[in-house]
């Protein structure tokens, strides 16, 4: 376990040294001089618009360079693929690319729950804080005749067991699809460094950190439905496609995969990604993460009013921003593609 991380800068530093150390120790340089493919291809999956993706890529490249240098080998060229959903703002990402970068950059749009790259074309895959997004809300969640129907809530916190199970089943299927796709895309001995948010508690009640803020957002939507500003039916069928797997279940999924060897696995403090300093920052963090799915479901007409209401409620209950008892951790895992 890592020590408590109390500010954002220290958090990012800890994540950086973890990735750098893992790659530096475990990356095997290509020493076969007959090999015509001399470039190293790296993909960051769920990259968003930066800057975290640029920091992670730089760490990975520095760690690989170190390996080549220490073995007296010529430094290879690097090709980096930045992947996210088609709705991601790739223009902003490209504008923010570091001007002094020592790699070729390309954007790859599409879901990582499926193939994105040709077979055996990647040397390193990285993904951080993205694999808690499931590919879709399970069908039964919005089916009124199902025991897993989640009417009156927008997430599985405080929901019946059937709702939690439906999310968990979707998560397991998605993770298996993700691992299978990457197993085809990575070269033999290729590495995959994942930082996956997971829940330390198995109970998803009102104390569950992310549940609390999703519940509060849900009350804003319900208020707007009462005032007929949004359609009640639309609120009933809206669910956030995010799942924080119980840590032990996530580890089981990773351990039961046959294509990869687990080289390193440890938990990190999830606060490294988010330290809110005030209600506005807290709300903008959630808005950035959620506005795409809200807009897809309701259209963009409601976003400003919804998040204005949410900000007011967060200011009324500032304790909601307290991360002291955060029951989410980041699982860092380094996987090696079996040859
Ligand atoms: C919280 S952000 C993490 C951004 C960045 N990796 C970081 O560590 O700060 C999660 C990102 O995952 C992306 N994402 C979610 N599901 C995805 C999928 N199926 N395929 C590709 N990207 C996805 C989201 O669009 C979002 O940009």
mmCIF file of C-alpha atoms and ligand atoms in Angstrom:
data_model
loop_
_atom_site.group_PDB
_atom_site.id
_atom_site.type_symbol
_atom_site.label_atom_id
_atom_site.label_comp_id
_atom_site.label_asym_id
_atom_site.label_seq_id
_atom_site.Cartn_x
_atom_site.Cartn_y
_atom_site.Cartn_z
ATOM 1 C CA UNK A 1 0.000 0.000 0.000
ATOM 2 C CA UNK A 2 1.182 3.547 -0.696
ATOM 3 C CA UNK A 3 1.217 6.205 1.988
ATOM 4 C CA UNK A 4 -1.540 8.809 2.074
ATOM 5 C CA UNK A 5 -1.150 11.360 -0.673
ATOM 6 C CA UNK A 6 -2.300 14.747 0.493
ATOM 7 C CA UNK A 7 -1.906 17.031 -2.461
ATOM 8 C CA UNK A 8 -2.285 16.811 -6.183
ATOM 9 C CA UNK A 9 1.373 17.496 -6.988
ATOM 10 C CA UNK A 10 2.614 14.770 -4.645
ATOM 11 C CA UNK A 11 -0.077 12.441 -6.048
ATOM 12 C CA UNK A 12 1.053 12.867 -9.632
ATOM 13 C CA UNK A 13 4.698 12.481 -8.576
ATOM 14 C CA UNK A 14 3.840 9.160 -6.884
ATOM 15 C CA UNK A 15 1.984 7.891 -9.966
ATOM 16 C CA UNK A 16 4.875 8.993 -12.190
ATOM 17 C CA UNK A 17 7.526 7.173 -10.207
ATOM 18 C CA UNK A 18 5.375 4.034 -10.028
ATOM 19 C CA UNK A 19 4.944 3.878 -13.833
ATOM 20 C CA UNK A 20 8.531 4.847 -14.508
ATOM 21 C CA UNK A 21 9.932 2.265 -12.077
ATOM 22 C CA UNK A 22 7.684 -0.497 -13.422
ATOM 23 C CA UNK A 23 8.526 0.113 -17.087
ATOM 24 C CA UNK A 24 12.236 0.708 -16.413
ATOM 25 C CA UNK A 25 12.472 -2.632 -14.602
ATOM 26 C CA UNK A 26 10.418 -4.724 -16.962
ATOM 27 C CA UNK A 27 10.757 -3.416 -20.529
ATOM 28 C CA UNK A 28 12.951 -5.639 -22.730
ATOM 29 C CA UNK A 29 14.686 -3.612 -25.486
ATOM 30 C CA UNK A 30 14.645 -5.117 -28.947
ATOM 31 C CA UNK A 31 18.221 -6.332 -29.405
ATOM 32 C CA UNK A 32 17.571 -8.193 -32.645
ATOM 33 C CA UNK A 33 19.469 -6.138 -35.234
ATOM 34 C CA UNK A 34 17.668 -7.953 -38.092
ATOM 35 C CA UNK A 35 14.320 -6.701 -36.899
ATOM 36 C CA UNK A 36 13.057 -4.145 -39.428
ATOM 37 C CA UNK A 37 10.532 -2.622 -36.960
ATOM 38 C CA UNK A 38 12.786 -0.448 -34.843
ATOM 39 C CA UNK A 39 10.213 2.032 -33.567
ATOM 40 C CA UNK A 40 8.503 1.633 -30.204
ATOM 41 C CA UNK A 41 4.717 2.045 -30.333
ATOM 42 C CA UNK A 42 2.893 3.193 -27.206
ATOM 43 C CA UNK A 43 -0.857 3.718 -26.759
ATOM 44 C CA UNK A 44 -2.632 5.636 -24.001
ATOM 45 C CA UNK A 45 -6.241 4.479 -23.785
ATOM 46 C CA UNK A 46 -8.854 6.902 -22.410
ATOM 47 C CA UNK A 47 -6.406 9.802 -22.716
ATOM 48 C CA UNK A 48 -8.946 12.658 -22.382
ATOM 49 C CA UNK A 49 -7.487 16.054 -23.355
ATOM 50 C CA UNK A 50 -4.329 16.156 -21.194
ATOM 51 C CA UNK A 51 -2.222 16.985 -19.316
ATOM 52 C CA UNK A 52 -2.064 13.656 -17.372
ATOM 53 C CA UNK A 53 -1.674 11.649 -20.569
ATOM 54 C CA UNK A 54 1.422 13.671 -21.596
ATOM 55 C CA UNK A 55 2.999 13.151 -18.164
ATOM 56 C CA UNK A 56 2.407 9.388 -18.303
ATOM 57 C CA UNK A 57 3.762 9.080 -21.860
ATOM 58 C CA UNK A 58 6.879 11.056 -20.972
ATOM 59 C CA UNK A 59 7.511 8.781 -17.975
ATOM 60 C CA UNK A 60 7.152 5.662 -20.113
ATOM 61 C CA UNK A 61 9.474 6.988 -22.840
ATOM 62 C CA UNK A 62 12.116 8.072 -20.309
ATOM 63 C CA UNK A 63 12.010 4.640 -18.680
ATOM 64 C CA UNK A 64 12.439 2.865 -22.033
ATOM 65 C CA UNK A 65 15.262 5.204 -23.066
ATOM 66 C CA UNK A 66 17.017 4.406 -19.810
ATOM 67 C CA UNK A 67 16.880 0.685 -20.640
ATOM 68 C CA UNK A 68 18.341 1.225 -24.116
ATOM 69 C CA UNK A 69 21.087 3.522 -22.779
ATOM 70 C CA UNK A 70 22.052 1.161 -19.970
ATOM 71 C CA UNK A 71 22.550 -1.618 -22.535
ATOM 72 C CA UNK A 72 24.542 0.635 -24.882
ATOM 73 C CA UNK A 73 21.830 0.436 -27.556
ATOM 74 C CA UNK A 74 20.781 3.225 -29.941
ATOM 75 C CA UNK A 75 17.622 5.016 -28.778
ATOM 76 C CA UNK A 76 14.676 4.010 -30.991
ATOM 77 C CA UNK A 77 12.002 6.343 -32.414
ATOM 78 C CA UNK A 78 8.691 6.515 -30.576
ATOM 79 C CA UNK A 79 5.169 6.550 -32.017
ATOM 80 C CA UNK A 80 2.440 7.450 -29.524
ATOM 81 C CA UNK A 81 -1.270 6.805 -30.091
ATOM 82 C CA UNK A 82 -3.725 8.841 -28.008
ATOM 83 C CA UNK A 83 -7.051 7.037 -27.774
ATOM 84 C CA UNK A 84 -10.410 8.111 -26.428
ATOM 85 C CA UNK A 85 -14.100 7.974 -27.383
ATOM 86 C CA UNK A 86 -15.088 9.739 -30.636
ATOM 87 C CA UNK A 87 -16.758 12.445 -28.511
ATOM 88 C CA UNK A 88 -13.390 13.373 -26.917
ATOM 89 C CA UNK A 89 -12.066 16.832 -27.760
ATOM 90 C CA UNK A 90 -9.041 15.678 -29.767
ATOM 91 C CA UNK A 91 -8.451 19.220 -31.091
ATOM 92 C CA UNK A 92 -7.760 20.421 -27.548
ATOM 93 C CA UNK A 93 -5.501 17.404 -26.959
ATOM 94 C CA UNK A 94 -3.500 18.093 -30.118
ATOM 95 C CA UNK A 95 -3.189 21.817 -29.303
ATOM 96 C CA UNK A 96 -1.777 20.919 -25.877
ATOM 97 C CA UNK A 97 0.794 18.372 -27.149
ATOM 98 C CA UNK A 98 4.179 19.272 -25.571
ATOM 99 C CA UNK A 99 6.181 21.265 -28.137
ATOM 100 C CA UNK A 100 9.445 19.603 -27.046
ATOM 101 C CA UNK A 101 8.111 16.050 -27.383
ATOM 102 C CA UNK A 102 10.424 13.369 -28.697
ATOM 103 C CA UNK A 103 7.683 11.212 -30.255
ATOM 104 C CA UNK A 104 5.318 11.113 -33.211
ATOM 105 C CA UNK A 105 1.723 11.628 -32.102
ATOM 106 C CA UNK A 106 -1.548 10.339 -33.533
ATOM 107 C CA UNK A 107 -5.149 10.286 -32.290
ATOM 108 C CA UNK A 108 -7.134 7.043 -32.351
ATOM 109 C CA UNK A 109 -10.876 7.543 -31.835
ATOM 110 C CA UNK A 110 -13.121 4.716 -30.624
ATOM 111 C CA UNK A 111 -13.988 2.528 -27.685
ATOM 112 C CA UNK A 112 -11.228 0.491 -26.107
ATOM 113 C CA UNK A 113 -13.822 -2.236 -25.568
ATOM 114 C CA UNK A 114 -12.919 -3.621 -28.976
ATOM 115 C CA UNK A 115 -9.946 -3.710 -31.354
ATOM 116 C CA UNK A 116 -8.269 -0.353 -32.067
ATOM 117 C CA UNK A 117 -4.903 -1.411 -33.536
ATOM 118 C CA UNK A 118 -3.482 -4.051 -35.923
ATOM 119 C CA UNK A 119 -2.281 -7.348 -34.496
ATOM 120 C CA UNK A 120 1.064 -7.258 -32.649
ATOM 121 C CA UNK A 121 1.628 -3.584 -33.361
ATOM 122 C CA UNK A 122 2.051 -2.143 -29.839
ATOM 123 C CA UNK A 123 4.964 -2.401 -27.402
ATOM 124 C CA UNK A 124 3.376 -0.627 -24.435
ATOM 125 C CA UNK A 125 -0.242 0.136 -23.500
ATOM 126 C CA UNK A 126 -1.127 2.547 -20.730
ATOM 127 C CA UNK A 127 -4.521 3.461 -19.310
ATOM 128 C CA UNK A 128 -5.310 5.507 -16.252
ATOM 129 C CA UNK A 129 -8.614 6.265 -14.486
ATOM 130 C CA UNK A 130 -10.631 5.087 -17.492
ATOM 131 C CA UNK A 131 -11.421 1.407 -17.031
ATOM 132 C CA UNK A 132 -14.140 2.176 -14.485
ATOM 133 C CA UNK A 133 -16.314 3.372 -17.404
ATOM 134 C CA UNK A 134 -18.378 0.434 -18.616
ATOM 135 C CA UNK A 135 -19.199 0.123 -22.335
ATOM 136 C CA UNK A 136 -22.936 0.608 -21.791
ATOM 137 C CA UNK A 137 -25.635 0.704 -19.131
ATOM 138 C CA UNK A 138 -26.956 -2.888 -18.919
ATOM 139 C CA UNK A 139 -30.359 -3.244 -20.647
ATOM 140 C CA UNK A 140 -32.200 -4.563 -17.584
ATOM 141 C CA UNK A 141 -31.383 -1.363 -15.622
ATOM 142 C CA UNK A 142 -33.952 0.593 -17.639
ATOM 143 C CA UNK A 143 -36.426 -2.268 -18.153
ATOM 144 C CA UNK A 144 -39.454 -1.593 -15.939
ATOM 145 C CA UNK A 145 -40.353 -5.293 -15.859
ATOM 146 C CA UNK A 146 -36.903 -6.305 -14.545
ATOM 147 C CA UNK A 147 -35.909 -6.706 -10.886
ATOM 148 C CA UNK A 148 -32.755 -4.768 -11.878
ATOM 149 C CA UNK A 149 -34.758 -1.696 -12.989
ATOM 150 C CA UNK A 150 -33.098 1.356 -11.400
ATOM 151 C CA UNK A 151 -35.982 3.857 -11.424
ATOM 152 C CA UNK A 152 -35.451 6.932 -9.218
ATOM 153 C CA UNK A 153 -31.657 6.605 -9.132
ATOM 154 C CA UNK A 154 -28.934 7.433 -11.640
ATOM 155 C CA UNK A 155 -26.314 5.033 -10.264
ATOM 156 C CA UNK A 156 -26.149 1.779 -8.277
ATOM 157 C CA UNK A 157 -25.469 3.355 -4.871
ATOM 158 C CA UNK A 158 -28.280 2.417 -2.454
ATOM 159 C CA UNK A 159 -29.847 0.315 -5.198
ATOM 160 C CA UNK A 160 -31.161 -3.275 -4.895
ATOM 161 C CA UNK A 161 -28.613 -6.086 -5.256
ATOM 162 C CA UNK A 162 -29.942 -6.894 -8.752
ATOM 163 C CA UNK A 163 -28.886 -3.436 -9.971
ATOM 164 C CA UNK A 164 -25.378 -3.760 -8.525
ATOM 165 C CA UNK A 165 -25.099 -7.272 -10.013
ATOM 166 C CA UNK A 166 -26.137 -6.031 -13.462
ATOM 167 C CA UNK A 167 -23.417 -3.350 -13.360
ATOM 168 C CA UNK A 168 -20.861 -5.876 -12.039
ATOM 169 C CA UNK A 169 -21.677 -8.400 -14.806
ATOM 170 C CA UNK A 170 -21.307 -5.748 -17.488
ATOM 171 C CA UNK A 171 -17.979 -4.687 -15.952
ATOM 172 C CA UNK A 172 -16.635 -8.239 -15.959
ATOM 173 C CA UNK A 173 -17.663 -8.777 -19.614
ATOM 174 C CA UNK A 174 -16.087 -5.460 -20.612
ATOM 175 C CA UNK A 175 -12.814 -6.170 -18.812
ATOM 176 C CA UNK A 176 -12.545 -9.546 -20.527
ATOM 177 C CA UNK A 177 -13.175 -7.923 -23.937
ATOM 178 C CA UNK A 178 -10.591 -5.234 -23.134
ATOM 179 C CA UNK A 179 -7.920 -7.773 -22.134
ATOM 180 C CA UNK A 180 -8.632 -9.969 -25.156
ATOM 181 C CA UNK A 181 -8.351 -7.017 -27.598
ATOM 182 C CA UNK A 182 -5.080 -5.814 -26.050
ATOM 183 C CA UNK A 183 -3.671 -9.358 -26.062
ATOM 184 C CA UNK A 184 -4.000 -9.331 -29.849
ATOM 185 C CA UNK A 185 -2.573 -5.845 -30.321
ATOM 186 C CA UNK A 186 0.502 -6.159 -28.095
ATOM 187 C CA UNK A 187 3.669 -7.851 -29.293
ATOM 188 C CA UNK A 188 4.905 -10.871 -27.315
ATOM 189 C CA UNK A 189 6.534 -9.581 -24.086
ATOM 190 C CA UNK A 190 4.780 -6.219 -24.607
ATOM 191 C CA UNK A 191 3.736 -4.410 -21.431
ATOM 192 C CA UNK A 192 0.430 -2.965 -20.265
ATOM 193 C CA UNK A 193 0.374 -0.532 -17.315
ATOM 194 C CA UNK A 194 -3.123 0.053 -15.956
ATOM 195 C CA UNK A 195 -4.337 2.282 -13.137
ATOM 196 C CA UNK A 196 -7.905 1.228 -12.395
ATOM 197 C CA UNK A 197 -10.132 2.888 -9.775
ATOM 198 C CA UNK A 198 -11.720 0.262 -7.526
ATOM 199 C CA UNK A 199 -13.802 0.158 -4.343
ATOM 200 C CA UNK A 200 -12.282 -0.917 -1.053
ATOM 201 C CA UNK A 201 -15.746 -1.615 0.421
ATOM 202 C CA UNK A 202 -18.110 -4.103 -1.082
ATOM 203 C CA UNK A 203 -21.199 -2.289 0.154
ATOM 204 C CA UNK A 204 -22.439 0.446 -2.118
ATOM 205 C CA UNK A 205 -24.534 2.353 0.409
ATOM 206 C CA UNK A 206 -24.808 6.088 1.136
ATOM 207 C CA UNK A 207 -21.253 6.192 2.463
ATOM 208 C CA UNK A 208 -19.825 5.150 -0.861
ATOM 209 C CA UNK A 209 -17.862 8.205 -1.974
ATOM 210 C CA UNK A 210 -18.801 8.381 -5.641
ATOM 211 C CA UNK A 211 -22.317 7.296 -4.842
ATOM 212 C CA UNK A 212 -22.832 10.313 -2.606
ATOM 213 C CA UNK A 213 -22.087 12.807 -5.330
ATOM 214 C CA UNK A 214 -23.967 10.873 -8.026
ATOM 215 C CA UNK A 215 -26.973 10.696 -5.660
ATOM 216 C CA UNK A 216 -26.817 14.458 -5.173
ATOM 217 C CA UNK A 217 -26.675 15.011 -8.919
ATOM 218 C CA UNK A 218 -29.669 12.665 -9.241
ATOM 219 C CA UNK A 219 -31.681 14.847 -6.823
ATOM 220 C CA UNK A 220 -30.979 17.873 -9.076
ATOM 221 C CA UNK A 221 -32.357 15.965 -12.070
ATOM 222 C CA UNK A 222 -35.420 14.883 -10.077
ATOM 223 C CA UNK A 223 -36.019 18.522 -8.979
ATOM 224 C CA UNK A 224 -35.832 19.599 -12.614
ATOM 225 C CA UNK A 225 -38.303 16.852 -13.569
ATOM 226 C CA UNK A 226 -40.735 18.056 -10.850
ATOM 227 C CA UNK A 227 -40.506 21.550 -12.311
ATOM 228 C CA UNK A 228 -41.082 20.002 -15.760
ATOM 229 C CA UNK A 229 -37.741 21.280 -17.010
ATOM 230 C CA UNK A 230 -36.778 17.764 -18.042
ATOM 231 C CA UNK A 231 -38.920 14.787 -18.940
ATOM 232 C CA UNK A 232 -39.444 12.467 -15.933
ATOM 233 C CA UNK A 233 -39.234 9.417 -18.197
ATOM 234 C CA UNK A 234 -35.815 10.620 -19.379
ATOM 235 C CA UNK A 235 -34.618 10.908 -15.762
ATOM 236 C CA UNK A 236 -35.929 7.410 -15.018
ATOM 237 C CA UNK A 237 -33.947 5.935 -17.901
ATOM 238 C CA UNK A 238 -30.705 7.813 -17.195
ATOM 239 C CA UNK A 239 -27.899 5.873 -15.473
ATOM 240 C CA UNK A 240 -24.219 6.700 -15.179
ATOM 241 C CA UNK A 241 -22.093 4.008 -16.879
ATOM 242 C CA UNK A 242 -19.378 3.974 -14.219
ATOM 243 C CA UNK A 243 -18.569 1.009 -11.993
ATOM 244 C CA UNK A 244 -16.054 0.806 -9.180
ATOM 245 C CA UNK A 245 -15.388 -2.876 -8.926
ATOM 246 C CA UNK A 246 -14.687 -4.251 -5.456
ATOM 247 C CA UNK A 247 -10.900 -4.557 -5.425
ATOM 248 C CA UNK A 248 -10.882 -8.327 -4.826
ATOM 249 C CA UNK A 249 -13.207 -8.965 -7.806
ATOM 250 C CA UNK A 250 -11.022 -6.847 -10.081
ATOM 251 C CA UNK A 251 -7.907 -8.749 -8.979
ATOM 252 C CA UNK A 252 -9.746 -12.032 -9.662
ATOM 253 C CA UNK A 253 -10.567 -10.895 -13.240
ATOM 254 C CA UNK A 254 -6.920 -9.975 -13.859
ATOM 255 C CA UNK A 255 -5.560 -13.157 -12.290
ATOM 256 C CA UNK A 256 -7.872 -15.404 -14.281
ATOM 257 C CA UNK A 257 -6.713 -14.012 -17.630
ATOM 258 C CA UNK A 258 -4.520 -16.449 -19.596
ATOM 259 C CA UNK A 259 -2.898 -14.029 -22.056
ATOM 260 C CA UNK A 260 -0.934 -11.939 -19.548
ATOM 261 C CA UNK A 261 1.515 -12.448 -16.704
ATOM 262 C CA UNK A 262 1.071 -10.083 -13.749
ATOM 263 C CA UNK A 263 4.495 -8.480 -13.262
ATOM 264 C CA UNK A 264 3.513 -5.995 -10.551
ATOM 265 C CA UNK A 265 0.347 -5.090 -8.698
ATOM 266 C CA UNK A 266 -0.243 -2.567 -5.908
ATOM 267 C CA UNK A 267 -2.835 -0.111 -4.715
ATOM 268 C CA UNK A 268 -2.394 3.638 -4.982
ATOM 269 C CA UNK A 269 -4.206 6.430 -3.256
ATOM 270 C CA UNK A 270 -6.978 7.495 -5.655
ATOM 271 C CA UNK A 271 -6.729 11.066 -4.396
ATOM 272 C CA UNK A 272 -3.761 11.445 -6.739
ATOM 273 C CA UNK A 273 -6.275 12.249 -9.469
ATOM 274 C CA UNK A 274 -8.475 14.702 -7.674
ATOM 275 C CA UNK A 275 -8.088 17.083 -4.745
ATOM 276 C CA UNK A 276 -10.974 19.599 -4.782
ATOM 277 C CA UNK A 277 -10.183 22.968 -3.261
ATOM 278 C CA UNK A 278 -13.681 24.432 -3.519
ATOM 279 C CA UNK A 279 -17.198 23.631 -4.724
ATOM 280 C CA UNK A 280 -16.596 25.109 -8.196
ATOM 281 C CA UNK A 281 -13.534 22.940 -8.763
ATOM 282 C CA UNK A 282 -15.350 19.906 -7.385
ATOM 283 C CA UNK A 283 -18.298 20.470 -9.712
ATOM 284 C CA UNK A 284 -16.115 21.203 -12.770
ATOM 285 C CA UNK A 285 -14.287 17.915 -12.198
ATOM 286 C CA UNK A 286 -17.576 16.010 -12.208
ATOM 287 C CA UNK A 287 -18.987 18.065 -15.062
ATOM 288 C CA UNK A 288 -15.933 17.333 -17.235
ATOM 289 C CA UNK A 289 -16.342 13.621 -16.576
ATOM 290 C CA UNK A 290 -20.124 13.404 -16.924
ATOM 291 C CA UNK A 291 -21.328 16.056 -19.366
ATOM 292 C CA UNK A 292 -20.799 13.797 -22.407
ATOM 293 C CA UNK A 293 -23.154 11.077 -21.131
ATOM 294 C CA UNK A 294 -25.674 13.631 -19.833
ATOM 295 C CA UNK A 295 -25.689 15.484 -23.162
ATOM 296 C CA UNK A 296 -26.105 12.207 -25.081
ATOM 297 C CA UNK A 297 -29.170 11.355 -23.037
ATOM 298 C CA UNK A 298 -30.865 14.734 -22.443
ATOM 299 C CA UNK A 299 -29.365 16.990 -25.147
ATOM 300 C CA UNK A 300 -27.147 19.951 -24.230
ATOM 301 C CA UNK A 301 -29.970 22.296 -23.139
ATOM 302 C CA UNK A 302 -29.853 21.229 -19.474
ATOM 303 C CA UNK A 303 -26.136 21.186 -18.667
ATOM 304 C CA UNK A 304 -25.670 24.745 -17.341
ATOM 305 C CA UNK A 305 -28.790 24.713 -15.160
ATOM 306 C CA UNK A 306 -28.132 21.193 -13.893
ATOM 307 C CA UNK A 307 -24.577 21.968 -12.804
ATOM 308 C CA UNK A 308 -25.615 25.338 -11.360
ATOM 309 C CA UNK A 309 -28.109 23.495 -9.124
ATOM 310 C CA UNK A 310 -25.472 20.902 -8.303
ATOM 311 C CA UNK A 311 -22.975 23.613 -7.274
ATOM 312 C CA UNK A 312 -25.576 25.158 -4.936
ATOM 313 C CA UNK A 313 -26.237 21.790 -3.287
ATOM 314 C CA UNK A 314 -22.505 21.036 -2.919
ATOM 315 C CA UNK A 315 -22.057 24.435 -1.215
ATOM 316 C CA UNK A 316 -24.897 23.570 1.185
ATOM 317 C CA UNK A 317 -23.200 20.244 2.105
ATOM 318 C CA UNK A 318 -19.445 20.934 1.822
ATOM 319 C CA UNK A 319 -18.748 17.679 3.716
ATOM 320 C CA UNK A 320 -19.458 15.880 0.444
ATOM 321 C CA UNK A 321 -16.058 17.077 -0.800
ATOM 322 C CA UNK A 322 -14.230 15.496 2.126
ATOM 323 C CA UNK A 323 -11.865 12.813 0.843
ATOM 324 C CA UNK A 324 -10.669 11.663 4.268
ATOM 325 C CA UNK A 325 -12.677 8.455 4.137
ATOM 326 C CA UNK A 326 -12.389 7.887 0.417
ATOM 327 C CA UNK A 327 -13.320 4.261 -0.154
ATOM 328 C CA UNK A 328 -11.846 4.134 -3.641
ATOM 329 C CA UNK A 329 -8.244 3.214 -4.468
ATOM 330 C CA UNK A 330 -6.339 3.000 -7.722
ATOM 331 C CA UNK A 331 -5.123 -0.491 -8.557
ATOM 332 C CA UNK A 332 -1.826 -0.256 -10.433
ATOM 333 C CA UNK A 333 -1.069 -3.376 -12.416
ATOM 334 C CA UNK A 334 1.728 -4.112 -14.888
ATOM 335 C CA UNK A 335 0.876 -6.965 -17.261
ATOM 336 C CA UNK A 336 3.191 -8.700 -19.713
ATOM 337 C CA UNK A 337 1.831 -10.274 -22.916
ATOM 338 C CA UNK A 338 2.804 -13.937 -22.922
ATOM 339 C CA UNK A 339 4.916 -14.905 -25.936
HETATM 340 C C1 LIG B 1 -11.274 10.338 -15.904
HETATM 341 S S1 LIG B 1 -10.765 10.407 -17.567
HETATM 342 C C2 LIG B 1 -9.084 9.903 -17.402
HETATM 343 C C3 LIG B 1 -8.197 10.701 -18.279
HETATM 344 C C4 LIG B 1 -6.703 10.401 -18.171
HETATM 345 N N1 LIG B 1 -6.400 9.049 -18.549
HETATM 346 C C5 LIG B 1 -6.173 10.685 -16.783
HETATM 347 O O1 LIG B 1 -5.588 9.770 -16.180
HETATM 348 O O2 LIG B 1 -6.339 11.791 -16.293
HETATM 349 C C6 LIG B 1 -11.525 8.965 -18.297
HETATM 350 C C7 LIG B 1 -11.424 8.963 -19.816
HETATM 351 O O3 LIG B 1 -11.762 7.663 -20.311
HETATM 352 C C8 LIG B 1 -12.460 7.825 -21.512
HETATM 353 N N2 LIG B 1 -13.209 6.599 -21.822
HETATM 354 C C9 LIG B 1 -14.241 6.074 -21.119
HETATM 355 N N3 LIG B 1 -14.680 4.952 -21.724
HETATM 356 C C10 LIG B 1 -13.900 4.775 -22.825
HETATM 357 C C11 LIG B 1 -13.880 3.791 -23.859
HETATM 358 N N4 LIG B 1 -14.755 2.775 -23.871
HETATM 359 N N5 LIG B 1 -12.957 3.919 -24.836
HETATM 360 C C12 LIG B 1 -12.069 4.948 -24.835
HETATM 361 N N6 LIG B 1 -12.051 5.906 -23.874
HETATM 362 C C13 LIG B 1 -12.961 5.831 -22.885
HETATM 363 C C14 LIG B 1 -13.349 9.016 -21.217
HETATM 364 O O4 LIG B 1 -13.856 9.576 -22.414
HETATM 365 C C15 LIG B 1 -12.393 9.931 -20.462
HETATM 366 O O5 LIG B 1 -11.710 10.795 -21.325
#
